[in-house]
Coordinates of C-alpha atoms and ligand atoms in Angstrom, one line a residue:
X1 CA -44.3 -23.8 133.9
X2 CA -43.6 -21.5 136.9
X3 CA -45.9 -20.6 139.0
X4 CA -46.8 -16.7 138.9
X5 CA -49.2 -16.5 141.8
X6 CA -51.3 -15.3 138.5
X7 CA -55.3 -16.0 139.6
X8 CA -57.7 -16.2 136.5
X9 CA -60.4 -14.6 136.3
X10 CA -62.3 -17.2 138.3
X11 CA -60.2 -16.9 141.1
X12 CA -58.5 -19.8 140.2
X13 CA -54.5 -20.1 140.3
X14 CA -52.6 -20.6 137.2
X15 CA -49.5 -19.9 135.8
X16 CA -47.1 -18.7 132.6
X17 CA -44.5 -20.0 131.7
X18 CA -40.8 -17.8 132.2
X19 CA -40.3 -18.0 128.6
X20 CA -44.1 -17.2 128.0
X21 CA -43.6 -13.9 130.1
X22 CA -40.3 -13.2 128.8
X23 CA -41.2 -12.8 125.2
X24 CA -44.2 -10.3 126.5
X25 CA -41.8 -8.3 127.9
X26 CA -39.8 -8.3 124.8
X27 CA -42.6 -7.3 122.9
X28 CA -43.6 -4.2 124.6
X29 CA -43.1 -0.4 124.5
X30 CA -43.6 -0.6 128.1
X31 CA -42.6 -1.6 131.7
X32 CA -43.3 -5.1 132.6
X33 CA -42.8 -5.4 136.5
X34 CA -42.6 -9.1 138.6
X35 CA -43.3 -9.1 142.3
X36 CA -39.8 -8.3 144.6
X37 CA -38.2 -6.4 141.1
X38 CA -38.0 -2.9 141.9
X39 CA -40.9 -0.4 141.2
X40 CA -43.1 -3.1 141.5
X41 CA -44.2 -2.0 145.6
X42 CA -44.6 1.5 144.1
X43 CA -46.5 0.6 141.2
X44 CA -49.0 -2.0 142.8
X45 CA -49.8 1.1 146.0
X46 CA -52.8 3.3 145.2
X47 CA -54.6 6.4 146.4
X48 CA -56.2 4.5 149.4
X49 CA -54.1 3.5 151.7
X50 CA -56.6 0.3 153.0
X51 CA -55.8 -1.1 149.6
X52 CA -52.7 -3.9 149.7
X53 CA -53.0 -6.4 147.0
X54 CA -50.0 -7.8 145.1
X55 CA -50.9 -8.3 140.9
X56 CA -49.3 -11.3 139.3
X57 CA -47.9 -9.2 137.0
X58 CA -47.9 -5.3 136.2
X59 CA -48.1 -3.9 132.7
X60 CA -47.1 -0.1 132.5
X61 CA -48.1 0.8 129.3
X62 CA -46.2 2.9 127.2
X63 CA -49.4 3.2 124.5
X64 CA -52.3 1.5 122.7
X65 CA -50.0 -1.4 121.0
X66 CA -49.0 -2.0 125.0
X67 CA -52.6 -2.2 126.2
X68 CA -53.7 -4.4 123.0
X69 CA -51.1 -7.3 124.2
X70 CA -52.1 -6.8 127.5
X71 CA -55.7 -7.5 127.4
X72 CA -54.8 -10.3 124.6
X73 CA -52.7 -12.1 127.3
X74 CA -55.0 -11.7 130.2
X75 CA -57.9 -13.4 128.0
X76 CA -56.2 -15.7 125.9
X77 CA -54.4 -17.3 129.5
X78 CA -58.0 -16.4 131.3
X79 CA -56.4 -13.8 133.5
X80 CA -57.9 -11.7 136.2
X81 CA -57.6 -7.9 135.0
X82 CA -57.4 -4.9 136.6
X83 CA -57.2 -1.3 134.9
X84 CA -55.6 1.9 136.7
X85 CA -55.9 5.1 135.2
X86 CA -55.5 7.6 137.8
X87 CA -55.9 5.1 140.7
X88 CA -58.4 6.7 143.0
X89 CA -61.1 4.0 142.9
X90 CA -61.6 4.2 146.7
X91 CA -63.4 0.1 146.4
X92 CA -59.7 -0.4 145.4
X93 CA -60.8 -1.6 141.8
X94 CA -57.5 -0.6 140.0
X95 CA -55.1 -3.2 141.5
X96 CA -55.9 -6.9 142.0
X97 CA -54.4 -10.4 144.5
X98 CA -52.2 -12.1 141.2
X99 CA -53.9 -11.5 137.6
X100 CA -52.4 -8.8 135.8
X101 CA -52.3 -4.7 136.0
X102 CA -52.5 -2.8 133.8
X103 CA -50.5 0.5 134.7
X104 CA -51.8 3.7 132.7
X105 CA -49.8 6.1 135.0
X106 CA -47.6 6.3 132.1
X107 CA -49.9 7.4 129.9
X108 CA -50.6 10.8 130.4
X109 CA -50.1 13.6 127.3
X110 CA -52.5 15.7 126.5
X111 CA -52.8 17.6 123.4
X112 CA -55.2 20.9 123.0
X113 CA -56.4 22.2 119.4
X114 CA -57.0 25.7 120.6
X115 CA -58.5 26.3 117.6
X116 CA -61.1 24.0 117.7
X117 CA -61.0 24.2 121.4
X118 CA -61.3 20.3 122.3
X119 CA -58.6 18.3 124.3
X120 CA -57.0 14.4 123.6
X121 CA -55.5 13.4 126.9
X122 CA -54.4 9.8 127.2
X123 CA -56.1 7.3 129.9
X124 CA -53.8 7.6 132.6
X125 CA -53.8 11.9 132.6
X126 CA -54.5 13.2 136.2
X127 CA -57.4 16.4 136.0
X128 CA -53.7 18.6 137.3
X129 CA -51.9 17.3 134.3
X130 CA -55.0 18.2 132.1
X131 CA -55.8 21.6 133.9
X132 CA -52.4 22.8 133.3
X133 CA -52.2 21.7 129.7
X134 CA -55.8 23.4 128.9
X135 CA -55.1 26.4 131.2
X136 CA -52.1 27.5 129.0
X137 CA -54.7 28.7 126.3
X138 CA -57.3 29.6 128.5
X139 CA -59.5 26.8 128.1
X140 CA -61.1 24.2 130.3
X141 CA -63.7 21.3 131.0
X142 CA -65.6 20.1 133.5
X143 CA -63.1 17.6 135.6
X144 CA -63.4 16.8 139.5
X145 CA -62.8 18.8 142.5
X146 CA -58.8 17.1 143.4
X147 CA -56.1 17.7 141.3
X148 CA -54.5 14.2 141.9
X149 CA -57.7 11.8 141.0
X150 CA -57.8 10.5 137.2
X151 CA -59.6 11.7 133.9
X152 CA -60.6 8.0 133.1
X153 CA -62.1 6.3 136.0
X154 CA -64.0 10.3 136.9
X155 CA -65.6 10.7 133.4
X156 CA -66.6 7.0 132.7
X157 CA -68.5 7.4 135.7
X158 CA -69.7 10.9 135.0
X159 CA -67.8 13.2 136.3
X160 CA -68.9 16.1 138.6
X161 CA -67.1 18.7 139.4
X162 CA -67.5 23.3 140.1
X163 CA -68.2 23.8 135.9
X164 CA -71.3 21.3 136.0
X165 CA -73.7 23.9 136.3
X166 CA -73.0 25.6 133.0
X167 CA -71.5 22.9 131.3
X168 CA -72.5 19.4 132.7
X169 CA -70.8 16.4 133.7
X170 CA -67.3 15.4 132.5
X171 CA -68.8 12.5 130.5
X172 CA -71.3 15.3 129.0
X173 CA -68.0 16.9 127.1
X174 CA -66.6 13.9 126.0
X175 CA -66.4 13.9 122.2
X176 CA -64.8 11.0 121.5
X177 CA -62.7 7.8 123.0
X178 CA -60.5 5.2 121.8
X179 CA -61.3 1.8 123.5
X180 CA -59.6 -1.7 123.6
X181 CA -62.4 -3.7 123.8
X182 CA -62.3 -7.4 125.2
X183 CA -61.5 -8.5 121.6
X184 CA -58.1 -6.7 121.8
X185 CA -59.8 -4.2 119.1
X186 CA -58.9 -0.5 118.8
X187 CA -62.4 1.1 118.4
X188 CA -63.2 5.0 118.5
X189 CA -66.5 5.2 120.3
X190 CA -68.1 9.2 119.3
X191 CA -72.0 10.3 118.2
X192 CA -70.7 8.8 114.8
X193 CA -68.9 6.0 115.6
X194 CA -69.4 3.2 117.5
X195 CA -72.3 5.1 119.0
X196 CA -74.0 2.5 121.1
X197 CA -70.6 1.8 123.2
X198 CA -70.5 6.5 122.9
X199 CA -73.7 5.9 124.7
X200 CA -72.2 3.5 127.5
X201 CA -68.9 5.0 128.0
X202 CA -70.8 8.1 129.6
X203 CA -71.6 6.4 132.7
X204 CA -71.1 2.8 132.1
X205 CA -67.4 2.9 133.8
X206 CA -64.8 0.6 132.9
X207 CA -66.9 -2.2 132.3
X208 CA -66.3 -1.9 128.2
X209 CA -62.7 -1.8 127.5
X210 CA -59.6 0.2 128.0
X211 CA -60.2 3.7 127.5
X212 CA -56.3 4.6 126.0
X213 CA -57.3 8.2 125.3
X214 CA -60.5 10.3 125.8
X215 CA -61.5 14.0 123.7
X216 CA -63.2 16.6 125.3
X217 CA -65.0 19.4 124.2
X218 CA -63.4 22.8 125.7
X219 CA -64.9 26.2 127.0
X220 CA -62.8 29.6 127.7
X221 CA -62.1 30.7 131.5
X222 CA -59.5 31.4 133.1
X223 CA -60.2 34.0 136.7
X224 CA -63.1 32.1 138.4
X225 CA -64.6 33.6 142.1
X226 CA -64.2 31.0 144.2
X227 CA -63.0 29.7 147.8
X228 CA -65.4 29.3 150.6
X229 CA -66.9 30.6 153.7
X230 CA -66.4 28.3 156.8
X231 CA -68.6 28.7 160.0
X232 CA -68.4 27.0 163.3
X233 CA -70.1 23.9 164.1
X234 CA -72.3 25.2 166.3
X235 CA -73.9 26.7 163.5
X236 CA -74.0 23.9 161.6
X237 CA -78.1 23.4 161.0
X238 CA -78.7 26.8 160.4
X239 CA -75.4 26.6 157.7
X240 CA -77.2 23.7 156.4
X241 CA -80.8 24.9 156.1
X242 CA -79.4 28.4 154.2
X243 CA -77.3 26.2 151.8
X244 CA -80.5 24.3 151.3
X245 CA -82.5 26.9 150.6
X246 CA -79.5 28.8 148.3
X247 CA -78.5 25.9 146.2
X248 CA -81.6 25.4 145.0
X249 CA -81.9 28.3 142.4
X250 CA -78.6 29.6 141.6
X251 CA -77.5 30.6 138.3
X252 CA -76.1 28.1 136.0
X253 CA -72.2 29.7 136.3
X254 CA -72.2 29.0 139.9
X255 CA -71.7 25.2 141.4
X256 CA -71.7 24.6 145.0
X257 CA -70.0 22.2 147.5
X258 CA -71.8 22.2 151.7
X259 CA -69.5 20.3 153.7
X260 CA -68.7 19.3 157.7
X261 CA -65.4 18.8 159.1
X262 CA -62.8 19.7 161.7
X263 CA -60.1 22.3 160.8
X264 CA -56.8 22.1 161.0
X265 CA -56.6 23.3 164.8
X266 CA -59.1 20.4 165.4
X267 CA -61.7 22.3 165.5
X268 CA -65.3 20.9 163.9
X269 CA -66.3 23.4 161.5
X270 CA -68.8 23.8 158.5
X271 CA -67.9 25.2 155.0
X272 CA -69.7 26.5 151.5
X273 CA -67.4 26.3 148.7
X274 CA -68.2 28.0 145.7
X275 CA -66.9 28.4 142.2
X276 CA -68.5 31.1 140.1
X277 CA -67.3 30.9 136.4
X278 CA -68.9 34.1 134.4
X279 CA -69.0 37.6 135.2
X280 CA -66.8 38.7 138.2
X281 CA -68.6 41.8 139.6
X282 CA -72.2 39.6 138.6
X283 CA -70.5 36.5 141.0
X284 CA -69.7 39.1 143.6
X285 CA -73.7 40.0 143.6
X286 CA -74.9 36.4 143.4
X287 CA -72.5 35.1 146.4
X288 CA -73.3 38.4 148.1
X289 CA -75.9 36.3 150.3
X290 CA -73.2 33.4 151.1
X291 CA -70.9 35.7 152.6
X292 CA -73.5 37.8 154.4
X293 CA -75.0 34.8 156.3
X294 CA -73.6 34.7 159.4
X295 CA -71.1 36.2 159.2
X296 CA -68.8 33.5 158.9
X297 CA -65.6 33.0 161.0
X298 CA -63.6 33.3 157.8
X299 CA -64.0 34.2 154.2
X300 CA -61.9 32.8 152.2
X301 CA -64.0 33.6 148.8
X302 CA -61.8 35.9 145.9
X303 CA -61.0 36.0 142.3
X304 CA -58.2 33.4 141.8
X305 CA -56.8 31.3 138.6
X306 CA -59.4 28.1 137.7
X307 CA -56.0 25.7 138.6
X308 CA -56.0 27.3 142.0
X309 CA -59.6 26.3 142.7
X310 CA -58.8 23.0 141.2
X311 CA -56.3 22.3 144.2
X312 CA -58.1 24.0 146.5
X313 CA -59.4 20.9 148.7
X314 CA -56.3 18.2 147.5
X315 CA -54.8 18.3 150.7
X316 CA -58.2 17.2 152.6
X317 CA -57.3 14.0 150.9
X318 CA -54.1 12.8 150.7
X319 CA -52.3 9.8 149.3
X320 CA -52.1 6.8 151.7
X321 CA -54.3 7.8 154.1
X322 CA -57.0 4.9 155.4
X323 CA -60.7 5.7 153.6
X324 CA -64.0 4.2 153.5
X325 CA -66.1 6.4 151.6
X326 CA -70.0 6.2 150.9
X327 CA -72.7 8.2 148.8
X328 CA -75.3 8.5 147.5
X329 CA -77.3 10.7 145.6
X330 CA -80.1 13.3 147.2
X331 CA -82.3 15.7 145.5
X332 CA -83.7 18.1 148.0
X333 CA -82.2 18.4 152.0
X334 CA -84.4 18.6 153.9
X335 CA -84.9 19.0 157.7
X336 CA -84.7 15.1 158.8
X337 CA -81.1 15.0 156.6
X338 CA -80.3 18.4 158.3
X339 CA -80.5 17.0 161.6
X340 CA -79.4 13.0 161.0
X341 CA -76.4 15.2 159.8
X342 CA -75.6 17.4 162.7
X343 CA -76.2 14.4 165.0
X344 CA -73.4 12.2 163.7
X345 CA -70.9 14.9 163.3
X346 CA -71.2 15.9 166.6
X347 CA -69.5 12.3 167.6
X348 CA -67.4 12.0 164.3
X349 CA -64.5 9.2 165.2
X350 CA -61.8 11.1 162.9
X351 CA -60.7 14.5 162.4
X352 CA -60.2 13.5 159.0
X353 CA -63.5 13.0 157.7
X354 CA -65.8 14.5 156.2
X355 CA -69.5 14.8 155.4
X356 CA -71.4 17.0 152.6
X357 CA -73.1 17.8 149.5
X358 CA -71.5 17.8 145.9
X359 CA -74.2 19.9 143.7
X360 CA -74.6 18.1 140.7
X361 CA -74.9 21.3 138.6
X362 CA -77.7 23.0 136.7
X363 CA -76.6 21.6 133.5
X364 CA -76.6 18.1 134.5
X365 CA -80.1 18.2 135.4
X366 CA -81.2 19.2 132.2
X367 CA -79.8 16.4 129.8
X368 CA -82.4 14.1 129.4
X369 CA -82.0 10.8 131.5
X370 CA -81.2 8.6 128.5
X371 CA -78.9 10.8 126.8
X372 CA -76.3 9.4 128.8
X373 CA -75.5 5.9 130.4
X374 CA -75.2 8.3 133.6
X375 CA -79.1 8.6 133.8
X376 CA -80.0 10.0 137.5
X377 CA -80.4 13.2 136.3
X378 CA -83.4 14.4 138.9
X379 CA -81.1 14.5 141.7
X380 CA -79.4 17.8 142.8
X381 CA -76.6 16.4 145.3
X382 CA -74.3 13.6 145.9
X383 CA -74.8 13.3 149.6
X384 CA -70.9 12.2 150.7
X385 CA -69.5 10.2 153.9
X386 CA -66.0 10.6 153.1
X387 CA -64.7 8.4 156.0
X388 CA -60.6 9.0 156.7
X389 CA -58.0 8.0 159.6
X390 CA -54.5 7.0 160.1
X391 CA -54.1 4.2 162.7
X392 CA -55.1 1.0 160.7
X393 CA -56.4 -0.4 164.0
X394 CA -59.5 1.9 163.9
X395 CA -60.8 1.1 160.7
X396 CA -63.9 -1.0 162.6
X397 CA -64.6 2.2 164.3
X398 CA -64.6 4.5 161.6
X399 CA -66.5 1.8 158.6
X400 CA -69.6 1.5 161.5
X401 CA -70.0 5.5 161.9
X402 CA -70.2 5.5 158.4
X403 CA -72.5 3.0 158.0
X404 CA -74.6 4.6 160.9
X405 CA -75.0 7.8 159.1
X406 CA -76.1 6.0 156.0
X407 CA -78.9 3.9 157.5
X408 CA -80.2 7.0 159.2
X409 CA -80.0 9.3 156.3
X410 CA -81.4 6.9 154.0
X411 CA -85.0 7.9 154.4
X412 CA -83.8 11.1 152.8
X413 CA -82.0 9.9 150.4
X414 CA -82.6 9.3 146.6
X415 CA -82.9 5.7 145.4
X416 CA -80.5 6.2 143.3
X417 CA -75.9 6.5 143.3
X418 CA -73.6 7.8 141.7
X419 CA -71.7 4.9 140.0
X420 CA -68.2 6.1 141.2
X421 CA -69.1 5.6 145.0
X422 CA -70.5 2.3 144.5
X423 CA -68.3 -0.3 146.9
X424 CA -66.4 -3.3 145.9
X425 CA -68.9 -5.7 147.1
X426 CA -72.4 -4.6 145.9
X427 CA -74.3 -5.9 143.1
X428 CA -77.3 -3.6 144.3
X429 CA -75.3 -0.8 144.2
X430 CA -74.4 -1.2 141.1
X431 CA -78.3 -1.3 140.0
X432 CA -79.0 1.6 142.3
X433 CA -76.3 3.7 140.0
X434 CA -79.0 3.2 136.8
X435 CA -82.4 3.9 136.0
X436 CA -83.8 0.7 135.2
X437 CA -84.2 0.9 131.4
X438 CA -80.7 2.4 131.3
X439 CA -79.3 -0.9 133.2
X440 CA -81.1 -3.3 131.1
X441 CA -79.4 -1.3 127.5
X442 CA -76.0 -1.4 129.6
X443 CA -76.1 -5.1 130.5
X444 CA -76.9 -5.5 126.6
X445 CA -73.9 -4.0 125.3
X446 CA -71.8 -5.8 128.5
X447 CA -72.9 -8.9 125.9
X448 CA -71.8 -7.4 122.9
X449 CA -68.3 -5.8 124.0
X450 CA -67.2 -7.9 126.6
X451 CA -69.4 -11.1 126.6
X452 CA -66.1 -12.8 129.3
X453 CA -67.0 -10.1 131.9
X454 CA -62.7 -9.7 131.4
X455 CA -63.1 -5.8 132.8
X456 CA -64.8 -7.3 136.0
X457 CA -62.7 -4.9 138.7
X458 CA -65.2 -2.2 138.3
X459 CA -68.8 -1.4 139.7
X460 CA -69.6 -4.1 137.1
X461 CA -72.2 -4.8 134.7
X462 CA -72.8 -8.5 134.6
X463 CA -73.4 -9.7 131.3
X464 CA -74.8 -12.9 132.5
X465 CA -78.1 -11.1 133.7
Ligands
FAD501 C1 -59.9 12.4 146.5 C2 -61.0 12.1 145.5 C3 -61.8 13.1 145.0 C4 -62.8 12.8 144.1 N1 -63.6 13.9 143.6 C5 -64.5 13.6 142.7 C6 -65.2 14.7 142.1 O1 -65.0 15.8 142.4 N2 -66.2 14.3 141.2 C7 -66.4 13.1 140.8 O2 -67.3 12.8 140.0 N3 -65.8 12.0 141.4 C8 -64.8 12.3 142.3 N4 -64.2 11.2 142.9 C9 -64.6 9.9 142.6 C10 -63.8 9.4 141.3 O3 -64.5 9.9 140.2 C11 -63.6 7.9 141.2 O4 -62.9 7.5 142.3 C12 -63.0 7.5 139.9 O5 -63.2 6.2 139.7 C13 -61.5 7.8 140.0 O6 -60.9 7.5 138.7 P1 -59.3 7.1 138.6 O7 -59.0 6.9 137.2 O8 -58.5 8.0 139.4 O9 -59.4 5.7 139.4 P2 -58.9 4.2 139.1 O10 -58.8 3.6 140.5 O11 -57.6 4.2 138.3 O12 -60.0 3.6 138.3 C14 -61.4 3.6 138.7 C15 -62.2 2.6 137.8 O13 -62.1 3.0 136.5 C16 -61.4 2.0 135.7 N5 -60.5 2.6 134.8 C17 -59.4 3.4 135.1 N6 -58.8 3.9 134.0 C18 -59.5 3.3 133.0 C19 -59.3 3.4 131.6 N7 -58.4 4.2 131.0 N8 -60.2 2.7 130.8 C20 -61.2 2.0 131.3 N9 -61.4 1.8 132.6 C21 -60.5 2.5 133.5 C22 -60.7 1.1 136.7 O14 -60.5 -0.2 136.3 C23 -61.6 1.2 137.9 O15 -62.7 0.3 137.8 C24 -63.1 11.5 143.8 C25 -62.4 10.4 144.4 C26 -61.4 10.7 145.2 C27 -60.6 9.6 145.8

């Protein structure tokens, strides 16, 4: 037996044998990669530069057969698992300490029926590869706000991003999914099939299998109005109670983003971002007020291709970078948040961080709440304390400010999250992301699809409640 530094999904140490391993690697389509054999440093490093761990062994999948033997040989050898898809779990859920990896980053074609207008991008697709595929024929879905984060890990969680207001979540335009369950079982999950794990996937995260290709429903656009107004910081709590006021009734082509930060010249600013998918010269009326208010230092907000507001904020964010990121989910801002707000940015430790307001989109907050596994659908925000720095040694720094703005917003706050900002360590969190009655249906099909708790690296859904 030689020891593989693989940990089981206890924790526990344990090994396969060379020859064990060996004939894996025969067996796949794929890239199997051993720590210290090149590729293996550049496939275990994620989005988030505070995340370091070293998995036993990584699987890059070349296709479903690959991700079938992997999750077979991580539960048949009780293997810890982890699943990346597009890698931006800030909590650092995509890569594990030994146990095994499975790599989707290979994984990423997408195929549009322009005809019917839907989409089938596999699990590892980034919302840039899937943007440009669906842009060709003028067609598009709701997908997040940076080019570089993934399709799989954004739309099992929900998904919100600048179409929500006319056309929901991401998870709300899902039509279908093919799923390795914890069986090692290819199942397609729609309204037809499989409808009870349908039900979970939109929301549930990756607590129910390996998610080897999704189907989305598609809508025309292509020219969007969009960009945003930025305004000093001195301005920030009259910026903050107009937005309030604004983003309250808008129409449903319009979605909004309200966020604090410091500009490139290091300068602490405060910006509305808009995206305004209908009408042109009906957008120019409606945002009208945005741009009048003020006036702003600079307007940045014009007609431009839907791709080019999809990268509009990617470099706020980049790759490597130290994060800690918090949020949590708000339904009206009102004048305590206002000023808790302009408080803590006025002693911000970073100049790469950022606080705001994600609207969660008229559409969204019309499904009913048990229509989907993502069920907070009263609240109109994702209040976000998007923490960033460089220096490693001011982490401590940086995760208390954070933490400060959180305990004082909270009185503001809704009780409940959104379940892709919950952290790595809390099992409230993870309740906080449901209604109650949506957790307890979610924890029953935990029993039924993945009675192991084997996809455990994920805001996860004990089945042992
Ligand atoms: C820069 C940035 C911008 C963001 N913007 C938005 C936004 O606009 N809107 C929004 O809603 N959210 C946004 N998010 C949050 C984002 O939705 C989550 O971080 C999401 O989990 C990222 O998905 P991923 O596939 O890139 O991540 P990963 O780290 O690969 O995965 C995240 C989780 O999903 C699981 N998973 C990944 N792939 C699969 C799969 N194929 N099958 C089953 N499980 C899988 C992983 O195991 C892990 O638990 C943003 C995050 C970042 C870092």
């Amino acid at each position: 037996m030689v020891e593989l530094g693989v940990g089981t999904s206890t924790q526990a140490k344990s090994g396969l044998s060379a020859e064990q391993v060996d004939a894996f690697k025969g067996g796949l389509r794929g890239v199997l990669l051993r720590p210290r054999e090149p590729g293996y440093d550049e496939a275990r490093t994620v989005w988030n530069g505070m995340t370091d761990k070293r998995p036993g062994l990584i699987i890059r999948c070349a296709g479903a057969s690959d991700v079938i033997k992997a999750v077979n040989l991580a539960r048949d050898n009780g293997l810890l698992l982890a699943v990346r898809g597009g890698d931006h779990s800030v909590a650092g859920h995509s890569v594990c300490d030994g146990g095994i990896m499975i790599d989707l980053s290979a994984m990423r074609s997408v195929r549009v029926d322009p005809v019917k207008r839907t989409a089938r991008a596999e699990g590892g697709t980034r919302w840039g590869d899937f943007d440009k595929e669906t842009q060709a024929f003028g067609l598009a879905t709701t997908g997040g706000t940076n080019s570089d984060t993934g399709i799989a890990g954004l739309t099992l969680g929900g998904g919100i991003g600048w179409l929500a207001g006319k056309y929901g979540l991401s998870c709300d335009n899902l039509l279908s999914a093919d799923v390795v369950t914890a069986s090692g079982e290819l199942l397609t999950a729609s309204a037809t099939d499989n409808p009870d794990l349908f039900w979970a996937l939109r929301g549930g995260g990756g607590n129910f299998g390996v998610v080897t290709s999704f189907e989305y429903q598609l809508q025309e656009l292509s020219t969007i109005l969009g960009g945003m107004v930025i305004h000093s910081f001195a301005r920030a709590t009259d910026v903050l109670r107009f937005y309030a006021e604004f983003s309250r009734s808008i129409p449903d082509e319009l979605n909004t983003i309200c966020a604090l930060l410091t500009s490139p010249d290091g300068q602490p600013v405060i910006a509305i971002a808009v995206c305004y998918n209908g009408n042109l010269e009906q957008g120019e009326r409606v945002l009208q007020p945005v741009r009048d208010f003020g006036p702003p230092l600079v307007d940045q907000i014009s007609p431009m291709p839907y791709t080019a507001m999809q990268t509009m904020l990617d470099a706020a964010f980049p790759r490597g970078r130290q994060y800690y990121w918090k949020a949590n989910l708000i339904t009206d801002i009102g004048p305590n948040a206002i000023d808790v707000i302009a408080e803590y940015f006025a002693r911000v430790p970073s100049p790469f961080t950022v606080l705001g307001f994600q609207q969660l989109g008229n559409f969204t907050n019309r499904v009913a709440p048990g229509a989907t596994a993502f069920s907070h659908r009263d609240a109109r925000y994702d209040f976000l304390m998007l923490s960033g720095w460089e220096d490693p040694l001011q982490a401590d720094q940086n995760i208390a400010w954070t933490r400060e703005v959180y305990a004082a917003m909270r009185p503001s706050l809704h009780a409940g999250m959104y379940v892709n900002a919950v952290g790595a360590e809390s099992v409230s969190e993870v309740r906080a992301a449901y209604r109650a009655d949506t957790y307890g249906r979610l924890v029953a099909l935990k029993r039924k699809y993945d009675p192991t708790n084997l996809f455990r690296l994920n805001a996860n859904i004990d089945p042992g409640e």
